[in-house]
mmCIF file of C-alpha atoms and ligand atoms in Angstrom:
data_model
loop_
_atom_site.group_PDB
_atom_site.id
_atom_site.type_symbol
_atom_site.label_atom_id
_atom_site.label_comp_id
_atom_site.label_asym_id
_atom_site.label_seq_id
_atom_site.Cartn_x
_atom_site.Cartn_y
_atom_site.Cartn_z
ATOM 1 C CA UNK A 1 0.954 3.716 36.233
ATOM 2 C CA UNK A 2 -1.914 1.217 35.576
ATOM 3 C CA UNK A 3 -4.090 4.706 34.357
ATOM 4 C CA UNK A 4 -1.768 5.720 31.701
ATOM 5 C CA UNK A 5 -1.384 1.863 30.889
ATOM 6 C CA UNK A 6 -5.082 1.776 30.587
ATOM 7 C CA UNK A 7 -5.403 5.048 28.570
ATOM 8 C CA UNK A 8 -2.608 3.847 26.069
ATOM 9 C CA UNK A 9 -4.482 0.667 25.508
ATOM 10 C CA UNK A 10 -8.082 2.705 25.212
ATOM 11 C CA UNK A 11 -5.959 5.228 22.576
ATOM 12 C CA UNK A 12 -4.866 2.003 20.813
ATOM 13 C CA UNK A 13 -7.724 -0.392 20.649
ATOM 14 C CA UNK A 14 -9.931 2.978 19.435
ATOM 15 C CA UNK A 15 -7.048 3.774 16.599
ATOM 16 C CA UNK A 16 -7.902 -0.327 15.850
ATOM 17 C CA UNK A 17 -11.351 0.542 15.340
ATOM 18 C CA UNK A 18 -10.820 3.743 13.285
ATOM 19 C CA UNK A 19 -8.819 1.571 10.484
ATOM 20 C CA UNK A 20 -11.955 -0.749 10.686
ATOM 21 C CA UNK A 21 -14.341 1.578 10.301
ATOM 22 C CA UNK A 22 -12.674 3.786 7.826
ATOM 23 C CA UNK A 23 -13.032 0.718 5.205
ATOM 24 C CA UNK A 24 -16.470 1.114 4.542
ATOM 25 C CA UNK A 25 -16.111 4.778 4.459
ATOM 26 C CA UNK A 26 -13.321 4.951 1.870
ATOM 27 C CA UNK A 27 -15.124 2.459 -0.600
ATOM 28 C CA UNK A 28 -18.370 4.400 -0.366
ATOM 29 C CA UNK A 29 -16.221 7.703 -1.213
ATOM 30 C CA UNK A 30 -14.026 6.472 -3.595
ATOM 31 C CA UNK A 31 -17.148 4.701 -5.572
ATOM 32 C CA UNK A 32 -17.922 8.535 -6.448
ATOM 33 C CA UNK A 33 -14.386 10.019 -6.411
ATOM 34 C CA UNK A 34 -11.593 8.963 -7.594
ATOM 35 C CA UNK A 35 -8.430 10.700 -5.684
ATOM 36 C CA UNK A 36 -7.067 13.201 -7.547
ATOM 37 C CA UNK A 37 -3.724 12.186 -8.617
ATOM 38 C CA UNK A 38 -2.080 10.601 -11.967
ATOM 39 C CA UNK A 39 -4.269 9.467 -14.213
ATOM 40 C CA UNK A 40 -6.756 10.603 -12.570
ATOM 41 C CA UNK A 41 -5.253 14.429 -11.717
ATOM 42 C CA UNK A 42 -7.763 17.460 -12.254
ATOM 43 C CA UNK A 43 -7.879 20.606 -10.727
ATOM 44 C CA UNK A 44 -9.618 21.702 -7.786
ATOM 45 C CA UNK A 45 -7.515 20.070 -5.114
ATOM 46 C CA UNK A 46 -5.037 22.676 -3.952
ATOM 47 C CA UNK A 47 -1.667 23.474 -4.294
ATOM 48 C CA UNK A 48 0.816 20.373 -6.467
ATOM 49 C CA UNK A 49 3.911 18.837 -5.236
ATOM 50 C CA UNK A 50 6.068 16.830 -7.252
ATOM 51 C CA UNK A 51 4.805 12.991 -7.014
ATOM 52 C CA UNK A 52 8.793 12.023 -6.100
ATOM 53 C CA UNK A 53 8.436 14.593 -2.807
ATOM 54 C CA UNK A 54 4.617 13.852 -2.178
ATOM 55 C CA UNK A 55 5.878 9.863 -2.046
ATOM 56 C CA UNK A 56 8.989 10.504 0.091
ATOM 57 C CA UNK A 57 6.545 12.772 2.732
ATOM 58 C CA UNK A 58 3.591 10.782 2.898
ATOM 59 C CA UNK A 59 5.024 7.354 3.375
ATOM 60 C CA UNK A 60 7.979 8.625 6.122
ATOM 61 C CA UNK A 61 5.851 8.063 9.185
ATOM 62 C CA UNK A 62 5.942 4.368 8.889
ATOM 63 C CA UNK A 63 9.833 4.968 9.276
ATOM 64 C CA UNK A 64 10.603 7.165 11.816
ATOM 65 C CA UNK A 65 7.414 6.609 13.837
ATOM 66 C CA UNK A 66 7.699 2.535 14.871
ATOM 67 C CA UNK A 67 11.870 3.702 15.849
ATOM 68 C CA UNK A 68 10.359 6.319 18.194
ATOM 69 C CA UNK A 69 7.984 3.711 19.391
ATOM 70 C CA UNK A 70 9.647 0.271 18.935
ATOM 71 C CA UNK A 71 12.048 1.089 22.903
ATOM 72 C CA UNK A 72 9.098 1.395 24.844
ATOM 73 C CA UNK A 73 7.263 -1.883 23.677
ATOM 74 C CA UNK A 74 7.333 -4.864 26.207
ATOM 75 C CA UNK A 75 8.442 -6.913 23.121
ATOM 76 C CA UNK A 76 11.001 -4.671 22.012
ATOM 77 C CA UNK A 77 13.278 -7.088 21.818
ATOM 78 C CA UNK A 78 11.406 -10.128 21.244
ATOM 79 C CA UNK A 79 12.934 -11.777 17.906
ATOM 80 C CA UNK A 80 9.046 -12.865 16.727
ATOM 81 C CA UNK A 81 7.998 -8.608 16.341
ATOM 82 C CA UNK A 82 11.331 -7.737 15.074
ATOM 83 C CA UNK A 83 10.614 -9.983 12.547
ATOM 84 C CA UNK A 84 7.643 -8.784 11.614
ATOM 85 C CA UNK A 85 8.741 -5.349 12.045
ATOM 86 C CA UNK A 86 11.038 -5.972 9.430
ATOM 87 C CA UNK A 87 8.946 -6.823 6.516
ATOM 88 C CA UNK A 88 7.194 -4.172 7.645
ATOM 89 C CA UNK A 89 10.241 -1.734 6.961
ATOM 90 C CA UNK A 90 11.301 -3.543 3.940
ATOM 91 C CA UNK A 91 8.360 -2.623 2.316
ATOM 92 C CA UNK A 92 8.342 0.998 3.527
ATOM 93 C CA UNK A 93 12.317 1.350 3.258
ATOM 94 C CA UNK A 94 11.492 0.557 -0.716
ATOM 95 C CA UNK A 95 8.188 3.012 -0.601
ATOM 96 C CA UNK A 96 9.302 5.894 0.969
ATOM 97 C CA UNK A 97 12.786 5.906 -0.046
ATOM 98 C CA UNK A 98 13.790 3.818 -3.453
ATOM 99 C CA UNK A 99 10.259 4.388 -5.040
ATOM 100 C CA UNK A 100 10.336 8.323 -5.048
ATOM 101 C CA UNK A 101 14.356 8.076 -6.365
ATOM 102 C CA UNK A 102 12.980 5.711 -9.137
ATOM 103 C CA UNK A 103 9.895 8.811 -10.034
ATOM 104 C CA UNK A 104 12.350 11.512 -9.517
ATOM 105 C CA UNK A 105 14.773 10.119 -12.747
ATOM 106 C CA UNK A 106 11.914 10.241 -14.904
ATOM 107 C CA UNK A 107 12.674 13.005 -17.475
ATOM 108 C CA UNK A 108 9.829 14.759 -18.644
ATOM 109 C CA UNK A 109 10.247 16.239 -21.940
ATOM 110 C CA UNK A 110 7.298 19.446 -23.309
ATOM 111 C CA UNK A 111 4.100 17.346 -23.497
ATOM 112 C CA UNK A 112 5.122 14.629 -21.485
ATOM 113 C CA UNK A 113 2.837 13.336 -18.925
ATOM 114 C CA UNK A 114 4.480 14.653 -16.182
ATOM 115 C CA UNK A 115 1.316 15.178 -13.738
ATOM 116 C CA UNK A 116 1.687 16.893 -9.918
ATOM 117 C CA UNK A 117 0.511 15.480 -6.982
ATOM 118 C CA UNK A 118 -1.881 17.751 -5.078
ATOM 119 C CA UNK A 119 -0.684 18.286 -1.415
ATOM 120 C CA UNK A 120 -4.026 17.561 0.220
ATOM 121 C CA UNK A 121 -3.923 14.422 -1.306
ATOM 122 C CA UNK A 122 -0.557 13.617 0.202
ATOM 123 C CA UNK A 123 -1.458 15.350 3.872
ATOM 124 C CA UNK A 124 -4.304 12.762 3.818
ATOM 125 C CA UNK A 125 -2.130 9.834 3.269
ATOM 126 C CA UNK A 126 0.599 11.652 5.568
ATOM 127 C CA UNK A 127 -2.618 11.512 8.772
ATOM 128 C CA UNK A 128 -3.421 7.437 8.182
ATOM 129 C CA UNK A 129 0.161 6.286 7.633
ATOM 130 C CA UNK A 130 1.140 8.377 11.014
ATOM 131 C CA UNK A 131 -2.136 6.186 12.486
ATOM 132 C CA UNK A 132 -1.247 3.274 10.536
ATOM 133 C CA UNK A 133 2.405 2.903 11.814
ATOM 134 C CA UNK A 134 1.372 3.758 15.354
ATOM 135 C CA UNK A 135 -1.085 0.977 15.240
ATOM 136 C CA UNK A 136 1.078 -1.961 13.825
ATOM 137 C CA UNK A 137 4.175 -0.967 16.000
ATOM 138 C CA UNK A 138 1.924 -0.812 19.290
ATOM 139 C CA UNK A 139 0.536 -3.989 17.690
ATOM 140 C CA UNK A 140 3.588 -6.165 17.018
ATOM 141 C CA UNK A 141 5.669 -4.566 19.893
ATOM 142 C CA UNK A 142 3.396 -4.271 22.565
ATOM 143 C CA UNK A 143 -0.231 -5.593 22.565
ATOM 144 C CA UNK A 144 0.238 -9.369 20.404
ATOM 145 C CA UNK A 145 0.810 -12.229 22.915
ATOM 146 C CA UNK A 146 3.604 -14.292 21.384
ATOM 147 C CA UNK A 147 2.756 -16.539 24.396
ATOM 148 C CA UNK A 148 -0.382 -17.328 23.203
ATOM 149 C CA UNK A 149 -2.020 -20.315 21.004
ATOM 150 C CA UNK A 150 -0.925 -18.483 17.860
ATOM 151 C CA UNK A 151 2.887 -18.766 18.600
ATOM 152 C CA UNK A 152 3.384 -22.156 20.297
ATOM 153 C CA UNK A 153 6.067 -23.809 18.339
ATOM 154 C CA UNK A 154 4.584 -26.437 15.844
ATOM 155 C CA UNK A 155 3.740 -27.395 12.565
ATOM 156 C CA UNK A 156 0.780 -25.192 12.675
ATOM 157 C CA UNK A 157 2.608 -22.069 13.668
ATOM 158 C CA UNK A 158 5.235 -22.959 11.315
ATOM 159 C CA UNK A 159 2.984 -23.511 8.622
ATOM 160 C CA UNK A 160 1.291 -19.853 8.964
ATOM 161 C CA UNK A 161 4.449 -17.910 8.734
ATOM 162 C CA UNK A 162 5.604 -19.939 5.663
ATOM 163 C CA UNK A 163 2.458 -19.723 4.032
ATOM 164 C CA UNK A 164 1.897 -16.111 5.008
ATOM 165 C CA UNK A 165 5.494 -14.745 4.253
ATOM 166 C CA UNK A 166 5.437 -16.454 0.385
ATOM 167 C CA UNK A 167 2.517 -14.532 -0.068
ATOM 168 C CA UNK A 168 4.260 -11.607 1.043
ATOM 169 C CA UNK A 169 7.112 -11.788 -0.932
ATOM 170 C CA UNK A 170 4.877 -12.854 -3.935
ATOM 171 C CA UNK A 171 3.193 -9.739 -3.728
ATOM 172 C CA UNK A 172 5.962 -7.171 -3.181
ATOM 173 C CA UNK A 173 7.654 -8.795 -5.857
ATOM 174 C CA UNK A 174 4.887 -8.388 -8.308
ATOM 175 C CA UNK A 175 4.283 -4.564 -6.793
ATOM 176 C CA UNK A 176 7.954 -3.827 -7.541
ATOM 177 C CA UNK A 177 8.243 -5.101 -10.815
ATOM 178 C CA UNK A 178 5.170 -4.177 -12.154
ATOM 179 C CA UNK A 179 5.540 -0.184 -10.554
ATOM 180 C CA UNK A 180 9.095 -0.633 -12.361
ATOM 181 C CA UNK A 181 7.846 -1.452 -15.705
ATOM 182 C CA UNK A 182 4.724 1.636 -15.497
ATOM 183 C CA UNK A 183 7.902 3.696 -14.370
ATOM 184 C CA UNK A 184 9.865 2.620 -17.670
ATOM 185 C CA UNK A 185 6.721 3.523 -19.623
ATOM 186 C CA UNK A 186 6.137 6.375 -18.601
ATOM 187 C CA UNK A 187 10.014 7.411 -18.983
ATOM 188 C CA UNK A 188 9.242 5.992 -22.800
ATOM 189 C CA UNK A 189 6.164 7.453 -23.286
ATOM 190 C CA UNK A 190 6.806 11.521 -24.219
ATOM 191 C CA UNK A 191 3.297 11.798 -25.256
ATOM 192 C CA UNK A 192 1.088 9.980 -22.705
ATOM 193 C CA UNK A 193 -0.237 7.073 -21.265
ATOM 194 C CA UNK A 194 0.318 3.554 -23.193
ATOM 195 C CA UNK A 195 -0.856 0.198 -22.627
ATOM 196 C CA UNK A 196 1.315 -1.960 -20.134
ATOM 197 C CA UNK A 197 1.972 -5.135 -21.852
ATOM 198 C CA UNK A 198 3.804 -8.326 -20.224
ATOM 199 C CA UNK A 199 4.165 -10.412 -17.294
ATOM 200 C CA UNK A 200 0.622 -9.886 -14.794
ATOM 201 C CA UNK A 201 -0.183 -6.624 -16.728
ATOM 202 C CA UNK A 202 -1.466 -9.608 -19.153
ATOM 203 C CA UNK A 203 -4.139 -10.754 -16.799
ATOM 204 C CA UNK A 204 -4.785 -7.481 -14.854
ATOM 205 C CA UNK A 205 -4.476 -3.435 -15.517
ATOM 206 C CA UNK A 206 -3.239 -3.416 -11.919
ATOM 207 C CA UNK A 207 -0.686 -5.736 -11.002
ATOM 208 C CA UNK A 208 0.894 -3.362 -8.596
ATOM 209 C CA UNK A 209 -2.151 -2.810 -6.731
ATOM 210 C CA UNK A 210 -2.532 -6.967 -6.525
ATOM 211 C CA UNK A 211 0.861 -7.216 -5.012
ATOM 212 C CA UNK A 212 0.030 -4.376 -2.368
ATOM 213 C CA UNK A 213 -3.238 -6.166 -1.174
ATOM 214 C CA UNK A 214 -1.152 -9.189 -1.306
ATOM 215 C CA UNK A 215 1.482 -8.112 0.638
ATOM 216 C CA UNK A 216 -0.441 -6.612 3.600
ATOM 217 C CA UNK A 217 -2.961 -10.122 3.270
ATOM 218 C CA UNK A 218 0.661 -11.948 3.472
ATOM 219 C CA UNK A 219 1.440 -9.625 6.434
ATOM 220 C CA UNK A 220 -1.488 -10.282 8.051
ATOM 221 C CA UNK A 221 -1.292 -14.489 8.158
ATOM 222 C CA UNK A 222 2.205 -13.652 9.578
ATOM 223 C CA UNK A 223 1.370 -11.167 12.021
ATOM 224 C CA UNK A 224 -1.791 -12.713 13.041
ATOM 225 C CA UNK A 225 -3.323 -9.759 14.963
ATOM 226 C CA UNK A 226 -6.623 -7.516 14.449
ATOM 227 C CA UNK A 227 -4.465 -4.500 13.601
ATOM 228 C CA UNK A 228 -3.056 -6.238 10.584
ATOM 229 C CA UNK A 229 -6.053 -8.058 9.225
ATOM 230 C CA UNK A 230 -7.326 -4.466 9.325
ATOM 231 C CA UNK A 231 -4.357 -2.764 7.531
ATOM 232 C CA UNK A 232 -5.237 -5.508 4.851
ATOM 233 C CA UNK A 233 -8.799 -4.783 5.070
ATOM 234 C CA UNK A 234 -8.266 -1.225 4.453
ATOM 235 C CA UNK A 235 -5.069 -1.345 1.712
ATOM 236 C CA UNK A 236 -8.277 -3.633 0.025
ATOM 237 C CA UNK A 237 -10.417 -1.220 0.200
ATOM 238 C CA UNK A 238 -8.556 1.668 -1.008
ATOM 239 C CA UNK A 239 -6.753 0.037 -4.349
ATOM 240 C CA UNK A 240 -9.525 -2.303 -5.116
ATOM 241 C CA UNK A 241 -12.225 0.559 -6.475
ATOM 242 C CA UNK A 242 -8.701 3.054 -7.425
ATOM 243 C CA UNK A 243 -7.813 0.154 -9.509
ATOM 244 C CA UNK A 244 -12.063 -0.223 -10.773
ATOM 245 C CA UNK A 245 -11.408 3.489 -11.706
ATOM 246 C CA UNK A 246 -8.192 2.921 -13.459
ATOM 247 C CA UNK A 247 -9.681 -0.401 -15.633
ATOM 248 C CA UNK A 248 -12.362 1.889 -16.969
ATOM 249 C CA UNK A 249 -10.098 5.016 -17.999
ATOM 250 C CA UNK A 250 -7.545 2.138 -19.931
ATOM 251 C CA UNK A 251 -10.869 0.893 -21.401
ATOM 252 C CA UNK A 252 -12.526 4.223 -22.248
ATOM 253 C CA UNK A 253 -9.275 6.282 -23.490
ATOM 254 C CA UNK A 254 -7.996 2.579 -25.831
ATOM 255 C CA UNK A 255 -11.383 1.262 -26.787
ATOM 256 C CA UNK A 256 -10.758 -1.789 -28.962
ATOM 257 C CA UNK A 257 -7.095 -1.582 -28.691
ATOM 258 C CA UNK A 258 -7.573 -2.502 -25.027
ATOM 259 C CA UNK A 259 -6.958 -6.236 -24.425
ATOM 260 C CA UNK A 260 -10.660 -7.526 -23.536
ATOM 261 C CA UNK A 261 -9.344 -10.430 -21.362
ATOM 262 C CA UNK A 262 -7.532 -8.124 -18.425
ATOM 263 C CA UNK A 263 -9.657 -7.681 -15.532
ATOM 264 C CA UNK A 264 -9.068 -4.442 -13.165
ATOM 265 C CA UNK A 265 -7.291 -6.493 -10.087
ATOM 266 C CA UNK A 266 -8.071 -9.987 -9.705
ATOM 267 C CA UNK A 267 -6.987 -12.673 -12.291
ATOM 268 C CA UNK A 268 -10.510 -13.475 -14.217
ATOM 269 C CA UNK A 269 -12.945 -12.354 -11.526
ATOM 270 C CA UNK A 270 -12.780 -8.897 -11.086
HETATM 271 P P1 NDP B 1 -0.180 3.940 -10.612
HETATM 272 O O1 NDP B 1 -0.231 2.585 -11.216
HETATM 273 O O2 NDP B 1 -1.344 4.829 -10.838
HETATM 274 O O3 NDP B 1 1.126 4.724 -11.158
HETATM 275 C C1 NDP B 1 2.426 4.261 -10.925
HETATM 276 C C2 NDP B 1 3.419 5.058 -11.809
HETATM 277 O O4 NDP B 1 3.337 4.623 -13.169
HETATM 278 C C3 NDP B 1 3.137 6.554 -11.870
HETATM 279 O O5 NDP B 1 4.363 7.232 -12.051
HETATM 280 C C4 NDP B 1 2.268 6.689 -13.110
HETATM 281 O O6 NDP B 1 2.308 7.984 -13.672
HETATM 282 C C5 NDP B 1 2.896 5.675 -14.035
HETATM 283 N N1 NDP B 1 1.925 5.047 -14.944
HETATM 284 C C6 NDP B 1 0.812 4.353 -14.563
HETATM 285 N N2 NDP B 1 0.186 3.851 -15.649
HETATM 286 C C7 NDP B 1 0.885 4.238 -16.744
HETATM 287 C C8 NDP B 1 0.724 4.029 -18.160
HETATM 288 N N3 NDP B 1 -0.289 3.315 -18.637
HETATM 289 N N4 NDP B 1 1.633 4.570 -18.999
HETATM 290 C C9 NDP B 1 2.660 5.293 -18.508
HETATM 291 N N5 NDP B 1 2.874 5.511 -17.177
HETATM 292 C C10 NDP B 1 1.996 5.002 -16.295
HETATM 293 O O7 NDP B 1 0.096 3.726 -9.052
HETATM 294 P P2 NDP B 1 -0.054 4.764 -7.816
HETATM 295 O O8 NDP B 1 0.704 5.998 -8.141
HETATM 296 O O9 NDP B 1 -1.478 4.870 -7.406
HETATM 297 O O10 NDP B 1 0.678 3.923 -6.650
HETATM 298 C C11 NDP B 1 2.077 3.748 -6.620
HETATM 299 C C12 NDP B 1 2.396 2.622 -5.633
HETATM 300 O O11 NDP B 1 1.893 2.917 -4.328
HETATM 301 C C13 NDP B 1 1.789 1.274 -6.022
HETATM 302 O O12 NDP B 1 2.738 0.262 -5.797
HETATM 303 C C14 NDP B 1 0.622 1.102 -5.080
HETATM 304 O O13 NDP B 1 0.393 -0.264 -4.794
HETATM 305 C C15 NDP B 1 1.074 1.872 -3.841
HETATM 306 N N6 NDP B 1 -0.093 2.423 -3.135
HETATM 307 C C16 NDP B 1 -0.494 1.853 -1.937
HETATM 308 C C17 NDP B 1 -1.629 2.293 -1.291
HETATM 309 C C18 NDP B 1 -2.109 1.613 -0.031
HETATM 310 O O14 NDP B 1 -3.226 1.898 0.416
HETATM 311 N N7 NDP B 1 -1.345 0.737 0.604
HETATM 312 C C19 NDP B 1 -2.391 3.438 -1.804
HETATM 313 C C20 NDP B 1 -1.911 3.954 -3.066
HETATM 314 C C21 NDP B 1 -0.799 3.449 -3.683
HETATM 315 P P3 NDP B 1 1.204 9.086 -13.223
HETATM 316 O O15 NDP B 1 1.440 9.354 -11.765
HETATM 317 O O16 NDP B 1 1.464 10.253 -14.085
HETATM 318 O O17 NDP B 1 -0.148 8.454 -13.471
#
């Protein structure tokens, strides 16, 4: 009926502005606190899971959620969102299901490093991936207008997707590899944190968190809608300062030993 149409569209443009406005919110909190988990883990937030389950739970929504919602999009079959669906899923088939396999192999000998993840952390990122995969499936399968300016076929259109896909795959490929290489370390290192050496760790302490941001700013010049420029907007604003936090506990706990060149996330600037 058009009143349930219009009430799915109010529930959706107000989940829009929620990611928007939590941005600001998360910077300004995690300026003063750091979330609690790896490097950064100390008591006082609840009951631990291990980090291979906490992945695996957290991250599942953006699965099963957009196949429960994808049918009853008017673009469910359009070939345009199921392409963008899919990158979407390639990321999150690798998050939520290879990434936690990859954690749970690590073997974690007396004295290894082999730090919990505290279950309000995880039921937190659990609540904004649920939002989060509502929003961009109601984005890409029902709200975008692949009629519109942004999809007429042309150089321009063709242009955007090429240049926004590359940066895509640029960036998971550079998340992937980098998380891979922290993984190995940390399988190496029995008796605690070392310095990552090679490849982007050279220019940044955070080269997984500058392939997220570039994957979802990738996403974004592909999808070309508000609800991705804001899951970009708000993946920013999350692993930008967690990655300010990280620089300074590499440069506080290595001192001299840590290479003065790297910057936290951005090669040279920041
Ligand atoms: P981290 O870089 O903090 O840790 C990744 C893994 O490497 C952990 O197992 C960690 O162990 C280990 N590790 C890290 N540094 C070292 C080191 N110097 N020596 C040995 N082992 C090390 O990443 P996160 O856990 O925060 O994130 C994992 C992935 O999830 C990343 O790809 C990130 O981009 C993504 N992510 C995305 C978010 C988003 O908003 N889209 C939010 C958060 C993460 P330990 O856990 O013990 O520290």
């Amino acid at each position: 009926t058009p009143a349930a149409a219009s009430g799915d569209e109010g529930l959706f443009s107000g989940a829009v502005l929620f990611i928007y406005l939590l941005c600001p919110l998360n910077i300004l909190s995690l300026l003063f606190v750091t979330a609690p988990y790896g490097k950064h883990s100390r008591a006082g937030w609840g009951p631990i899971i291990s980090p291979a389950i906490a992945w695996f739970l957290m991250e599942s929504p953006t699965l099963w959620l957009p196949l429960l919602l994808l049918p009853a999009g008017r673009h469910s079959s359009n070939p345009i969102a199921l392409f963008i669906l899919c990158l979407f899923f390639v990321h999150y088939i690798h998050r939520t299901l290879i990434y936690p396999l990859r954690l749970r192999r690590l073997r974690r000998p007396a004295g290894s490093i082999a730090s919990g993840f505290p279950l309000s952390v995880a039921a937190i990122a659990f609540v904004f991936n649920f939002l989060n995969a509502y929003v961009q499936t109601r984005s890409v399968s029902h709200y975008s207008d692949y009629g519109g300016r942004q999809w007429r076929a042309g150089v321009s259109t063709a242009a955007r997707v090429a240049i926004g896909l590359s940066i895509f795959i640029w960036g998971m490929a550079v998340n992937i590899r980098s998380d891979l290489a922290l993984v190995k370390l940390k399988a190496e290192g029995g008796r605690g944190y070392k310095i990552p050496r090679g490849g982007w760790f050279e220019a940044v302490s955070c080269p997984n968190y500058m392939g997220e941001v570039a994957e979802w700013l990738g996403w974004a010049v592909v999808a070309w809608s508000p609800a991705a420029l804001g899951f970009f907007f708000f993946t920013a604003s999350n692993l930008v300062p967690r990655a300010r936090s990280h620089h300074k506990w590499y440069v506080d706990k290595f001192g001299e030993d840590y290479p003065t060149s790297r910057k936290a996330i951005l090669p040279f600037v920041f």
